[in-house]
Amino acid sequence: MGSDGHQKDHAAELSALASLKKIADANYDYEHSKYVIFGVPFDYTSSYRRGSSRGPTEVRRAYDNLESYDVSYEVDFSELPICDIGDIYVNEDASETVDLVEQVTSIIVRDGKIPVMIGGEHSITGGSIRNFRNSSMMIIDAHSDFRDSYMGNKHNHACVTHRALDVLGEDRIFSFGTRSTSREEFEDPDYSKVKFIRAETVKEKGIGRCLEDIIPKLEDSLYFSIDMDGIDPSQAPGVGTPEPYGLMDKDVRFLIRKLAKRINGFDVLEFTPDFDNGNTAMLAAKLIQDYIGSRETKKAF
Ligand code: MN
Ligand code: MN
């Protein structure tokens, strides 16, 4: 962790990059925090249903309705060292936005803190993952996101797993909930370098066995990225690219609970409020609590 003096400078630097919005329970300033929440209101490469740019605001609004105390974890989030630096200022350029996300997460990680990013579309994870080069990556997603380029853009949200592979290399990425893969992606010679655990495999074997199979392959440090469309549309309808036959919310919570102590970067993305019935917003907010609660609890899961 950097000295307080440096972190004061960094707090000023970050405040110049982000707006003033705050999730309930974010009662710490940057210097004294451990979890640093920020929003990335970016959805310019989304191909089907736009609107995830309003995700951060609507997740914060939903979070207002959650209790600060969680009886499962026996933690009070309002007492935990959580800060929210607001939404970072983005433009319509995906490459620049990805670089900005890299810059913001770099400051947070270098200060020994944990970035918790609310999207926005999945392309932005391509920036944060650059600060986790020695980590394994866990992804929740209906889609492989494994195109090398899409609509002429290497930073399209359909390419983020390929961008992560560029950074982490083979056998380091584990994507749960896959059920949409183009032929082009499936036949990519690099496809087998990522472990895709399909939603129907999770249904057949159970999430516990699926996790057991990969545990020996994981690094000590993990980055955990949730594309909300990995979860079944019945439970998470508010997404840009819904896909039937998904994971259950409790499958995702299971993975978070089992792995939280090793998760040093976290994001919740692709929530698209225009198509929500309210449930996706609440689930996205709750997943943030599940992550922080599982990491901070003294109880065993
Ligand atoms: Mn995705
Ligand atoms: Mn997806």
mmCIF file of C-alpha atoms and ligand atoms in Angstrom:
data_model
loop_
_atom_site.group_PDB
_atom_site.id
_atom_site.type_symbol
_atom_site.label_atom_id
_atom_site.label_comp_id
_atom_site.label_asym_id
_atom_site.label_seq_id
_atom_site.Cartn_x
_atom_site.Cartn_y
_atom_site.Cartn_z
ATOM 1 C CA MET A 1 0.000 0.000 0.000
ATOM 2 C CA GLY A 2 1.324 3.441 -0.852
ATOM 3 C CA SER A 3 1.920 6.136 1.756
ATOM 4 C CA ASP A 4 -0.962 8.388 2.761
ATOM 5 C CA GLY A 5 0.719 11.270 0.973
ATOM 6 C CA HIS A 6 0.725 9.448 -2.321
ATOM 7 C CA GLN A 7 -2.837 8.294 -1.849
ATOM 8 C CA LYS A 8 -3.962 11.871 -1.225
ATOM 9 C CA ASP A 9 -2.477 12.741 -4.598
ATOM 10 C CA HIS A 10 -4.163 9.722 -6.137
ATOM 11 C CA ALA A 11 -7.534 10.663 -4.627
ATOM 12 C CA ALA A 12 -7.242 14.037 -6.351
ATOM 13 C CA GLU A 13 -6.130 12.399 -9.590
ATOM 14 C CA LEU A 14 -9.080 9.980 -9.498
ATOM 15 C CA SER A 15 -11.590 12.704 -8.658
ATOM 16 C CA ALA A 16 -10.500 14.512 -11.807
ATOM 17 C CA LEU A 17 -11.345 11.395 -13.811
ATOM 18 C CA ALA A 18 -14.754 10.618 -12.279
ATOM 19 C CA SER A 19 -18.051 12.219 -11.311
ATOM 20 C CA LEU A 20 -19.586 12.459 -7.857
ATOM 21 C CA LYS A 21 -21.975 9.574 -7.472
ATOM 22 C CA LYS A 22 -21.993 7.261 -4.511
ATOM 23 C CA ILE A 23 -23.472 3.879 -3.720
ATOM 24 C CA ALA A 24 -25.125 3.509 -0.310
ATOM 25 C CA ASP A 25 -22.671 1.970 2.221
ATOM 26 C CA ALA A 26 -19.693 3.681 0.544
ATOM 27 C CA ASN A 27 -18.789 5.613 3.674
ATOM 28 C CA TYR A 28 -15.015 5.774 3.350
ATOM 29 C CA ASP A 29 -12.828 8.199 1.460
ATOM 30 C CA TYR A 30 -10.381 6.835 -1.080
ATOM 31 C CA GLU A 31 -7.328 6.915 1.146
ATOM 32 C CA HIS A 32 -8.853 4.793 3.891
ATOM 33 C CA SER A 33 -10.799 2.432 1.663
ATOM 34 C CA LYS A 34 -10.102 -1.135 0.595
ATOM 35 C CA TYR A 35 -12.869 -1.545 -2.008
ATOM 36 C CA VAL A 36 -13.054 1.166 -4.657
ATOM 37 C CA ILE A 37 -16.301 1.180 -6.620
ATOM 38 C CA PHE A 38 -16.579 3.072 -9.889
ATOM 39 C CA GLY A 39 -18.989 3.172 -12.817
ATOM 40 C CA VAL A 40 -18.143 3.110 -16.515
ATOM 41 C CA PRO A 41 -21.157 4.412 -18.466
ATOM 42 C CA PHE A 42 -19.970 3.115 -21.818
ATOM 43 C CA ASP A 43 -22.060 1.118 -24.349
ATOM 44 C CA TYR A 44 -20.947 2.350 -27.754
ATOM 45 C CA THR A 45 -19.946 -1.017 -29.265
ATOM 46 C CA SER A 46 -23.128 -2.837 -28.212
ATOM 47 C CA SER A 47 -24.673 -4.389 -31.282
ATOM 48 C CA TYR A 48 -28.250 -5.225 -30.276
ATOM 49 C CA ARG A 49 -29.896 -3.448 -27.328
ATOM 50 C CA ARG A 50 -28.022 -0.399 -26.136
ATOM 51 C CA GLY A 51 -28.390 1.241 -22.753
ATOM 52 C CA SER A 52 -25.889 -0.395 -20.411
ATOM 53 C CA SER A 53 -24.371 3.091 -20.056
ATOM 54 C CA ARG A 54 -27.167 3.754 -17.557
ATOM 55 C CA GLY A 55 -26.214 0.604 -15.629
ATOM 56 C CA PRO A 56 -24.050 2.242 -12.957
ATOM 57 C CA THR A 57 -26.733 4.755 -11.966
ATOM 58 C CA GLU A 58 -29.464 2.122 -11.843
ATOM 59 C CA VAL A 59 -27.361 -0.385 -9.884
ATOM 60 C CA ARG A 60 -26.675 2.312 -7.298
ATOM 61 C CA ARG A 61 -30.394 3.124 -7.185
ATOM 62 C CA ALA A 62 -31.274 -0.549 -6.632
ATOM 63 C CA TYR A 63 -28.557 -0.894 -4.016
ATOM 64 C CA ASP A 64 -30.342 1.773 -1.950
ATOM 65 C CA ASN A 65 -33.020 -0.854 -1.274
ATOM 66 C CA LEU A 66 -30.666 -3.509 0.117
ATOM 67 C CA GLU A 67 -30.090 -3.799 3.847
ATOM 68 C CA SER A 68 -26.649 -2.668 4.983
ATOM 69 C CA TYR A 69 -26.480 -5.688 7.271
ATOM 70 C CA ASP A 70 -26.288 -9.143 5.710
ATOM 71 C CA VAL A 71 -27.238 -11.995 7.993
ATOM 72 C CA SER A 72 -25.564 -14.646 5.785
ATOM 73 C CA TYR A 73 -22.147 -13.040 6.126
ATOM 74 C CA GLU A 74 -22.768 -11.308 9.460
ATOM 75 C CA VAL A 75 -21.228 -8.135 8.101
ATOM 76 C CA ASP A 76 -22.480 -4.558 8.040
ATOM 77 C CA PHE A 77 -21.488 -3.074 4.712
ATOM 78 C CA SER A 78 -21.904 0.470 6.012
ATOM 79 C CA GLU A 79 -18.972 -0.171 8.361
ATOM 80 C CA LEU A 80 -16.661 -1.734 5.791
ATOM 81 C CA PRO A 81 -13.941 0.308 4.032
ATOM 82 C CA ILE A 82 -15.857 0.908 0.817
ATOM 83 C CA CYS A 83 -15.589 4.051 -1.280
ATOM 84 C CA ASP A 84 -17.263 5.036 -4.531
ATOM 85 C CA ILE A 85 -15.358 7.443 -6.755
ATOM 86 C CA GLY A 86 -18.342 7.883 -9.117
ATOM 87 C CA ASP A 87 -18.538 7.297 -12.855
ATOM 88 C CA ILE A 88 -15.431 7.822 -14.939
ATOM 89 C CA TYR A 89 -15.751 10.213 -17.855
ATOM 90 C CA VAL A 90 -15.936 8.272 -21.105
ATOM 91 C CA ASN A 91 -16.301 9.221 -24.752
ATOM 92 C CA GLU A 92 -17.474 7.187 -27.735
ATOM 93 C CA ASP A 93 -14.065 5.684 -28.506
ATOM 94 C CA ALA A 94 -13.769 2.128 -27.198
ATOM 95 C CA SER A 95 -9.978 2.003 -27.350
ATOM 96 C CA GLU A 96 -9.646 5.243 -25.363
ATOM 97 C CA THR A 97 -12.227 4.078 -22.835
ATOM 98 C CA VAL A 98 -10.431 0.752 -22.358
ATOM 99 C CA ASP A 99 -7.173 2.685 -21.814
ATOM 100 C CA LEU A 100 -8.905 4.944 -19.284
ATOM 101 C CA VAL A 101 -10.224 1.911 -17.381
ATOM 102 C CA GLU A 102 -6.665 0.541 -17.364
ATOM 103 C CA GLN A 103 -5.414 3.857 -15.959
ATOM 104 C CA VAL A 104 -8.056 4.043 -13.217
ATOM 105 C CA THR A 105 -7.648 0.410 -12.139
ATOM 106 C CA SER A 106 -3.872 0.782 -12.244
ATOM 107 C CA ILE A 107 -3.984 3.578 -9.661
ATOM 108 C CA ILE A 108 -6.341 1.575 -7.441
ATOM 109 C CA VAL A 109 -4.345 -1.668 -7.681
ATOM 110 C CA ARG A 110 -0.992 0.057 -7.089
ATOM 111 C CA ASP A 111 -2.452 1.541 -3.896
ATOM 112 C CA GLY A 112 -3.177 -1.998 -2.689
ATOM 113 C CA LYS A 113 -6.929 -1.614 -3.099
ATOM 114 C CA ILE A 114 -9.570 -3.644 -4.915
ATOM 115 C CA PRO A 115 -11.389 -2.237 -7.948
ATOM 116 C CA VAL A 116 -15.125 -2.971 -8.162
ATOM 117 C CA MET A 117 -16.335 -1.806 -11.567
ATOM 118 C CA ILE A 118 -19.974 -1.339 -12.615
ATOM 119 C CA GLY A 119 -20.652 -1.267 -16.373
ATOM 120 C CA GLY A 120 -21.271 -0.455 -19.002
ATOM 121 C CA GLU A 121 -20.533 -3.077 -21.591
ATOM 122 C CA HIS A 122 -18.034 -5.899 -21.391
ATOM 123 C CA SER A 123 -15.333 -4.334 -23.571
ATOM 124 C CA ILE A 124 -14.127 -2.289 -20.581
ATOM 125 C CA THR A 125 -12.807 -5.395 -18.800
ATOM 126 C CA GLY A 126 -10.086 -5.386 -21.466
ATOM 127 C CA GLY A 127 -8.637 -2.382 -19.602
ATOM 128 C CA SER A 128 -8.866 -3.608 -16.021
ATOM 129 C CA ILE A 129 -7.412 -7.049 -16.797
ATOM 130 C CA ARG A 130 -4.128 -5.436 -17.893
ATOM 131 C CA ASN A 131 -3.461 -4.845 -14.195
ATOM 132 C CA PHE A 132 -3.930 -8.532 -13.327
ATOM 133 C CA ARG A 133 -1.268 -10.153 -15.503
ATOM 134 C CA ASN A 134 -0.378 -12.764 -12.873
ATOM 135 C CA SER A 135 -3.966 -13.659 -12.026
ATOM 136 C CA SER A 136 -6.466 -16.162 -13.326
ATOM 137 C CA MET A 137 -9.667 -14.751 -14.728
ATOM 138 C CA MET A 138 -13.166 -16.016 -14.007
ATOM 139 C CA ILE A 139 -15.884 -14.876 -16.405
ATOM 140 C CA ILE A 140 -19.654 -15.302 -16.221
ATOM 141 C CA ASP A 141 -21.081 -14.935 -19.746
ATOM 142 C CA ALA A 142 -23.568 -16.470 -22.186
ATOM 143 C CA HIS A 143 -21.208 -15.559 -25.009
ATOM 144 C CA SER A 144 -17.663 -16.612 -25.783
ATOM 145 C CA ASP A 145 -16.763 -12.986 -26.625
ATOM 146 C CA PHE A 146 -13.921 -14.564 -28.595
ATOM 147 C CA ARG A 147 -13.983 -12.730 -31.910
ATOM 148 C CA ASP A 148 -10.596 -11.227 -32.660
ATOM 149 C CA SER A 149 -12.344 -8.203 -34.132
ATOM 150 C CA TYR A 150 -16.002 -7.300 -34.624
ATOM 151 C CA MET A 151 -17.445 -4.550 -36.815
ATOM 152 C CA GLY A 152 -13.879 -3.434 -37.413
ATOM 153 C CA ASN A 153 -13.139 -2.963 -33.735
ATOM 154 C CA LYS A 154 -10.808 -5.111 -31.616
ATOM 155 C CA HIS A 155 -12.340 -3.511 -28.522
ATOM 156 C CA ASN A 156 -15.922 -4.477 -29.357
ATOM 157 C CA HIS A 157 -17.607 -6.193 -26.410
ATOM 158 C CA ALA A 158 -17.762 -9.395 -28.525
ATOM 159 C CA CYS A 159 -13.934 -9.547 -28.383
ATOM 160 C CA VAL A 160 -13.167 -9.099 -24.697
ATOM 161 C CA THR A 161 -12.170 -12.706 -23.956
ATOM 162 C CA HIS A 162 -9.719 -12.575 -26.862
ATOM 163 C CA ARG A 163 -8.263 -9.331 -25.487
ATOM 164 C CA ALA A 164 -7.930 -10.979 -22.061
ATOM 165 C CA LEU A 165 -6.129 -13.925 -23.671
ATOM 166 C CA ASP A 166 -3.653 -11.459 -25.239
ATOM 167 C CA VAL A 167 -2.818 -10.274 -21.704
ATOM 168 C CA LEU A 168 -2.986 -13.459 -19.617
ATOM 169 C CA GLY A 169 -2.025 -16.239 -22.026
ATOM 170 C CA GLU A 170 -3.412 -19.745 -22.229
ATOM 171 C CA ASP A 171 -4.988 -21.813 -19.450
ATOM 172 C CA ARG A 172 -5.629 -18.730 -17.304
ATOM 173 C CA ILE A 173 -9.202 -17.855 -18.291
ATOM 174 C CA PHE A 174 -12.308 -19.773 -17.172
ATOM 175 C CA SER A 175 -15.635 -18.659 -18.595
ATOM 176 C CA PHE A 176 -18.836 -20.073 -17.057
ATOM 177 C CA GLY A 177 -22.268 -20.145 -18.676
ATOM 178 C CA THR A 178 -21.272 -20.278 -22.355
ATOM 179 C CA ARG A 179 -24.099 -21.056 -24.765
ATOM 180 C CA SER A 180 -23.491 -18.720 -27.700
ATOM 181 C CA THR A 181 -20.394 -19.196 -29.841
ATOM 182 C CA SER A 182 -20.069 -18.420 -33.523
ATOM 183 C CA ARG A 183 -18.463 -20.936 -35.862
ATOM 184 C CA GLU A 184 -15.661 -18.428 -36.444
ATOM 185 C CA GLU A 185 -14.929 -18.339 -32.707
ATOM 186 C CA PHE A 186 -15.261 -22.115 -32.249
ATOM 187 C CA GLU A 187 -12.797 -22.783 -35.062
ATOM 188 C CA ASP A 188 -10.287 -20.174 -33.887
ATOM 189 C CA PRO A 189 -7.052 -22.087 -33.163
ATOM 190 C CA ASP A 190 -6.782 -20.184 -29.874
ATOM 191 C CA TYR A 191 -10.279 -21.159 -28.682
ATOM 192 C CA SER A 192 -8.968 -24.070 -26.602
ATOM 193 C CA LYS A 193 -6.610 -21.726 -24.754
ATOM 194 C CA VAL A 194 -9.627 -20.522 -22.772
ATOM 195 C CA LYS A 195 -11.670 -22.998 -20.714
ATOM 196 C CA PHE A 196 -15.324 -22.446 -21.596
ATOM 197 C CA ILE A 197 -17.662 -24.216 -19.165
ATOM 198 C CA ARG A 198 -21.009 -24.347 -20.890
ATOM 199 C CA ALA A 199 -24.275 -23.587 -19.084
ATOM 200 C CA GLU A 200 -25.613 -27.060 -19.867
ATOM 201 C CA THR A 201 -22.484 -28.640 -18.352
ATOM 202 C CA VAL A 202 -23.103 -26.662 -15.157
ATOM 203 C CA LYS A 203 -26.702 -27.898 -15.175
ATOM 204 C CA GLU A 204 -25.627 -31.536 -15.690
ATOM 205 C CA LYS A 205 -22.655 -31.747 -13.326
ATOM 206 C CA GLY A 206 -23.585 -29.108 -10.780
ATOM 207 C CA ILE A 207 -21.630 -25.949 -10.137
ATOM 208 C CA GLY A 208 -19.711 -27.555 -7.250
ATOM 209 C CA ARG A 209 -18.140 -30.239 -9.430
ATOM 210 C CA CYS A 210 -17.426 -27.753 -12.189
ATOM 211 C CA LEU A 211 -15.503 -25.603 -9.726
ATOM 212 C CA GLU A 212 -13.652 -28.605 -8.250
ATOM 213 C CA ASP A 213 -12.417 -29.474 -11.748
ATOM 214 C CA ILE A 214 -10.723 -26.113 -12.225
ATOM 215 C CA ILE A 215 -9.590 -25.226 -8.687
ATOM 216 C CA PRO A 216 -6.132 -26.855 -9.110
ATOM 217 C CA LYS A 217 -5.579 -24.784 -12.247
ATOM 218 C CA LEU A 218 -6.262 -21.380 -10.664
ATOM 219 C CA GLU A 219 -3.607 -18.872 -9.665
ATOM 220 C CA ASP A 220 -3.712 -17.530 -6.097
ATOM 221 C CA SER A 221 -5.053 -14.190 -7.335
ATOM 222 C CA LEU A 222 -8.251 -13.946 -9.366
ATOM 223 C CA TYR A 223 -10.109 -11.346 -11.404
ATOM 224 C CA PHE A 224 -13.866 -11.994 -11.545
ATOM 225 C CA SER A 225 -15.915 -10.518 -14.396
ATOM 226 C CA ILE A 226 -19.704 -10.857 -14.541
ATOM 227 C CA ASP A 227 -21.550 -10.260 -17.800
ATOM 228 C CA MET A 228 -25.113 -10.326 -16.488
ATOM 229 C CA ASP A 229 -26.312 -12.197 -19.602
ATOM 230 C CA GLY A 230 -24.523 -15.291 -18.285
ATOM 231 C CA ILE A 231 -27.434 -15.619 -15.863
ATOM 232 C CA ASP A 232 -30.718 -16.965 -17.223
ATOM 233 C CA PRO A 233 -32.970 -14.287 -18.785
ATOM 234 C CA SER A 234 -35.749 -15.335 -16.384
ATOM 235 C CA GLN A 235 -33.592 -14.022 -13.542
ATOM 236 C CA ALA A 236 -31.687 -11.305 -15.378
ATOM 237 C CA PRO A 237 -33.821 -9.988 -18.251
ATOM 238 C CA GLY A 238 -32.219 -6.533 -18.337
ATOM 239 C CA VAL A 239 -29.254 -7.194 -20.588
ATOM 240 C CA GLY A 240 -28.187 -6.075 -24.038
ATOM 241 C CA THR A 241 -27.931 -9.527 -25.608
ATOM 242 C CA PRO A 242 -30.170 -12.019 -23.785
ATOM 243 C CA GLU A 243 -29.617 -15.722 -24.408
ATOM 244 C CA PRO A 244 -31.906 -18.527 -23.191
ATOM 245 C CA TYR A 245 -30.892 -21.471 -20.954
ATOM 246 C CA GLY A 246 -28.538 -19.679 -18.605
ATOM 247 C CA LEU A 247 -26.873 -20.104 -15.234
ATOM 248 C CA MET A 248 -28.872 -19.686 -12.057
ATOM 249 C CA ASP A 249 -28.162 -16.686 -9.839
ATOM 250 C CA LYS A 250 -27.144 -19.059 -7.042
ATOM 251 C CA ASP A 251 -24.553 -20.735 -9.306
ATOM 252 C CA VAL A 252 -22.825 -17.378 -9.626
ATOM 253 C CA ARG A 253 -23.145 -16.662 -5.917
ATOM 254 C CA PHE A 254 -21.627 -20.091 -5.195
ATOM 255 C CA LEU A 255 -18.529 -19.286 -7.244
ATOM 256 C CA ILE A 256 -18.192 -15.869 -5.616
ATOM 257 C CA ARG A 257 -18.540 -17.294 -2.112
ATOM 258 C CA LYS A 258 -15.995 -20.048 -2.696
ATOM 259 C CA LEU A 259 -13.416 -17.813 -4.365
ATOM 260 C CA ALA A 260 -13.944 -14.355 -2.826
ATOM 261 C CA LYS A 261 -10.875 -14.370 -0.579
ATOM 262 C CA ARG A 262 -8.694 -14.655 -3.707
ATOM 263 C CA ILE A 263 -10.628 -12.212 -5.898
ATOM 264 C CA ASN A 264 -8.660 -8.964 -6.162
ATOM 265 C CA GLY A 265 -10.653 -7.323 -8.946
ATOM 266 C CA PHE A 266 -14.375 -7.551 -9.678
ATOM 267 C CA ASP A 267 -16.840 -6.228 -12.211
ATOM 268 C CA VAL A 268 -20.587 -6.405 -12.944
ATOM 269 C CA LEU A 269 -21.394 -5.477 -16.545
ATOM 270 C CA GLU A 270 -23.893 -5.427 -19.410
ATOM 271 C CA PHE A 271 -26.906 -4.625 -17.216
ATOM 272 C CA THR A 272 -29.281 -2.704 -19.493
ATOM 273 C CA PRO A 273 -32.037 -0.945 -17.500
ATOM 274 C CA ASP A 274 -34.488 -0.331 -20.382
ATOM 275 C CA PHE A 275 -35.255 -4.055 -20.599
ATOM 276 C CA ASP A 276 -35.388 -4.769 -16.897
ATOM 277 C CA ASN A 277 -38.327 -5.583 -14.641
ATOM 278 C CA GLY A 278 -36.272 -4.466 -11.658
ATOM 279 C CA ASN A 279 -34.778 -7.873 -10.903
ATOM 280 C CA THR A 280 -31.541 -7.493 -12.872
ATOM 281 C CA ALA A 281 -30.690 -4.247 -11.089
ATOM 282 C CA MET A 282 -31.258 -5.819 -7.683
ATOM 283 C CA LEU A 283 -29.254 -8.911 -8.609
ATOM 284 C CA ALA A 284 -26.346 -6.825 -9.888
ATOM 285 C CA ALA A 285 -26.345 -4.796 -6.669
ATOM 286 C CA LYS A 286 -26.612 -7.946 -4.546
ATOM 287 C CA LEU A 287 -23.705 -9.606 -6.367
ATOM 288 C CA ILE A 288 -21.515 -6.690 -5.281
ATOM 289 C CA GLN A 289 -22.614 -7.276 -1.683
ATOM 290 C CA ASP A 290 -22.049 -11.016 -2.104
ATOM 291 C CA TYR A 291 -18.496 -10.401 -3.253
ATOM 292 C CA ILE A 292 -17.540 -7.950 -0.510
ATOM 293 C CA GLY A 293 -19.493 -9.897 2.113
ATOM 294 C CA SER A 294 -17.840 -13.208 1.179
ATOM 295 C CA ARG A 295 -14.411 -11.622 1.230
ATOM 296 C CA GLU A 296 -14.926 -9.945 4.600
ATOM 297 C CA THR A 297 -16.950 -12.573 6.469
ATOM 298 C CA LYS A 298 -15.435 -14.672 9.231
ATOM 299 C CA LYS A 299 -17.836 -17.451 8.353
ATOM 300 C CA ALA A 300 -16.767 -20.325 6.102
ATOM 301 C CA PHE A 301 -18.504 -20.996 2.813
HETATM 302 MN MN MN B 1 -19.669 -10.463 -22.505
HETATM 303 MN MN MN B 2 -22.618 -11.814 -23.022
#
